[in-house]
Amino acid sequence: MNKKEHPSLTYHEIDGLLYPDLQISGNPEAEQQPLGKYGRMALNHLRNHHPQRFLILQMQGDLMEKIHQVEQEALERLEQLSEQLLRLQPMPETEDTLLRTRHLNQIKSTAEELVLNEIVLRPR
């Protein structure tokens, strides 16, 4: 085999041992960005329920980019749904803070459930 056919790896040295610089994705910036709640959920769901797709995305170097896309899409959709639900079910006109908080929590949990089913738990 020709040496040019093999990808070149870079190494870093720690205590006299060389370790390869491996990346999960082809985009180093995507690996450095922390995952939020929905990104972690999507990653775990993909790993546990669709292991073949997880490995394919990992080998192609697209895994973290896809997961960050899912995270961004979920956050945008959650905001849209929360606004729509708040328009359909307006805040109660009361001084009771607990009642108002309960109302907002119900809207948030409904929107989150829809986002989980539509976006986060959908295989990519």
CSV table of C-alpha atoms in Angstrom, one decimal:
chain,number,residue,atom,x,y,z
A,1,MET,CA,0.0,0.0,0.0
A,2,ASN,CA,1.1,3.5,-0.7
A,3,LYS,CA,1.8,5.7,2.3
A,4,LYS,CA,-0.4,8.5,0.9
A,5,GLU,CA,-3.5,6.3,1.2
A,6,HIS,CA,-3.3,6.3,5.0
A,7,PRO,CA,-4.5,9.4,6.9
A,8,SER,CA,-1.7,11.1,8.7
A,9,LEU,CA,-2.1,11.2,12.5
A,10,THR,CA,-0.6,13.8,14.8
A,11,TYR,CA,0.6,12.8,18.2
A,12,HIS,CA,1.2,14.6,21.5
A,13,GLU,CA,3.6,13.5,24.2
A,14,ILE,CA,2.7,13.0,27.8
A,15,ASP,CA,5.3,11.6,30.2
A,16,GLY,CA,7.4,10.2,27.3
A,17,LEU,CA,4.4,8.4,25.7
A,18,LEU,CA,2.9,9.4,22.4
A,19,TYR,CA,-0.9,9.7,22.2
A,20,PRO,CA,-2.7,10.2,18.9
A,21,ASP,CA,-4.8,13.3,18.5
A,22,LEU,CA,-8.2,11.8,17.7
A,23,GLN,CA,-11.3,13.7,17.0
A,24,ILE,CA,-14.9,12.6,17.1
A,25,SER,CA,-15.9,15.0,14.3
A,26,GLY,CA,-14.1,16.5,11.3
A,27,ASN,CA,-14.8,19.9,12.9
A,28,PRO,CA,-12.7,20.6,16.0
A,29,GLU,CA,-14.9,23.6,16.9
A,30,ALA,CA,-17.9,21.3,17.2
A,31,GLU,CA,-16.1,19.1,19.7
A,32,GLN,CA,-15.1,22.0,21.9
A,33,GLN,CA,-18.7,23.4,22.3
A,34,PRO,CA,-20.5,22.0,25.3
A,35,LEU,CA,-23.7,20.1,24.7
A,36,GLY,CA,-26.9,21.2,26.4
A,37,LYS,CA,-29.7,19.1,27.8
A,38,TYR,CA,-31.3,18.2,24.4
A,39,GLY,CA,-27.9,17.5,22.8
A,40,ARG,CA,-27.0,15.1,25.5
A,41,MET,CA,-30.4,13.4,25.3
A,42,ALA,CA,-30.1,13.1,21.5
A,43,LEU,CA,-26.6,11.7,21.8
A,44,ASN,CA,-27.6,9.1,24.4
A,45,HIS,CA,-30.7,8.1,22.5
A,46,LEU,CA,-28.7,7.7,19.3
A,47,ARG,CA,-26.0,5.7,21.1
A,48,ASN,CA,-28.5,3.4,22.9
A,49,HIS,CA,-31.3,2.9,20.4
A,50,HIS,CA,-29.6,3.4,17.0
A,51,PRO,CA,-26.0,2.1,17.5
A,52,GLN,CA,-25.3,1.5,13.8
A,53,ARG,CA,-26.3,5.1,12.9
A,54,PHE,CA,-24.2,6.4,15.8
A,55,LEU,CA,-21.1,4.5,14.6
A,56,ILE,CA,-21.7,5.6,11.0
A,57,LEU,CA,-21.9,9.3,12.0
A,58,GLN,CA,-18.9,8.9,14.3
A,59,MET,CA,-16.8,7.3,11.6
A,60,GLN,CA,-17.8,9.9,9.1
A,61,GLY,CA,-16.9,12.7,11.5
A,62,ASP,CA,-20.4,14.2,11.5
A,63,LEU,CA,-21.6,13.0,14.9
A,64,MET,CA,-21.0,16.2,17.0
A,65,GLU,CA,-22.1,18.5,14.2
A,66,LYS,CA,-25.5,16.6,13.9
A,67,ILE,CA,-25.9,16.6,17.7
A,68,HIS,CA,-25.3,20.4,17.8
A,69,GLN,CA,-27.8,20.8,15.0
A,70,VAL,CA,-30.4,18.8,17.0
A,71,GLU,CA,-29.7,21.0,20.1
A,72,GLN,CA,-30.1,24.2,18.2
A,73,GLU,CA,-33.3,23.0,16.5
A,74,ALA,CA,-34.8,21.8,19.8
A,75,LEU,CA,-34.1,25.1,21.5
A,76,GLU,CA,-35.7,27.1,18.7
A,77,ARG,CA,-38.7,24.8,18.5
A,78,LEU,CA,-39.2,24.9,22.3
A,79,GLU,CA,-39.3,28.7,22.2
A,80,GLN,CA,-41.8,28.7,19.3
A,81,LEU,CA,-44.1,26.2,21.0
A,82,SER,CA,-43.9,28.0,24.3
A,83,GLU,CA,-45.0,31.2,22.7
A,84,GLN,CA,-47.8,29.5,20.8
A,85,LEU,CA,-49.1,27.7,23.8
A,86,LEU,CA,-49.0,30.9,25.9
A,87,ARG,CA,-51.1,32.6,23.2
A,88,LEU,CA,-53.6,29.8,23.3
A,89,GLN,CA,-53.6,29.6,27.1
A,90,PRO,CA,-52.9,33.1,28.4
A,91,MET,CA,-51.5,33.7,31.8
A,92,PRO,CA,-54.2,33.7,34.5
A,93,GLU,CA,-55.2,37.2,35.7
A,94,THR,CA,-54.4,36.6,39.4
A,95,GLU,CA,-52.1,37.7,42.1
A,96,ASP,CA,-51.4,34.1,43.1
A,97,THR,CA,-47.8,33.5,42.2
A,98,LEU,CA,-48.0,29.8,42.6
A,99,LEU,CA,-50.9,29.5,40.1
A,100,ARG,CA,-49.0,31.6,37.6
A,101,THR,CA,-45.9,29.5,38.0
A,102,ARG,CA,-47.9,26.3,37.7
A,103,HIS,CA,-49.4,27.6,34.5
A,104,LEU,CA,-46.0,28.4,33.0
A,105,ASN,CA,-44.6,25.0,34.1
A,106,GLN,CA,-47.4,23.2,32.4
A,107,ILE,CA,-46.8,25.1,29.2
A,108,LYS,CA,-43.1,24.4,29.4
A,109,SER,CA,-43.6,20.7,30.0
A,110,THR,CA,-46.1,20.4,27.2
A,111,ALA,CA,-43.7,22.2,24.8
A,112,GLU,CA,-40.8,20.1,26.0
A,113,GLU,CA,-42.7,16.8,25.5
A,114,LEU,CA,-43.5,17.8,21.9
A,115,VAL,CA,-39.9,18.8,21.2
A,116,LEU,CA,-38.6,15.5,22.6
A,117,ASN,CA,-40.9,13.5,20.3
A,118,GLU,CA,-40.5,15.7,17.2
A,119,ILE,CA,-36.8,16.5,17.3
A,120,VAL,CA,-34.6,15.0,20.0
A,121,LEU,CA,-35.7,11.3,19.9
A,122,ARG,CA,-36.0,11.2,16.1
A,123,PRO,CA,-33.1,9.2,14.5
A,124,ARG,CA,-30.9,11.3,12.3
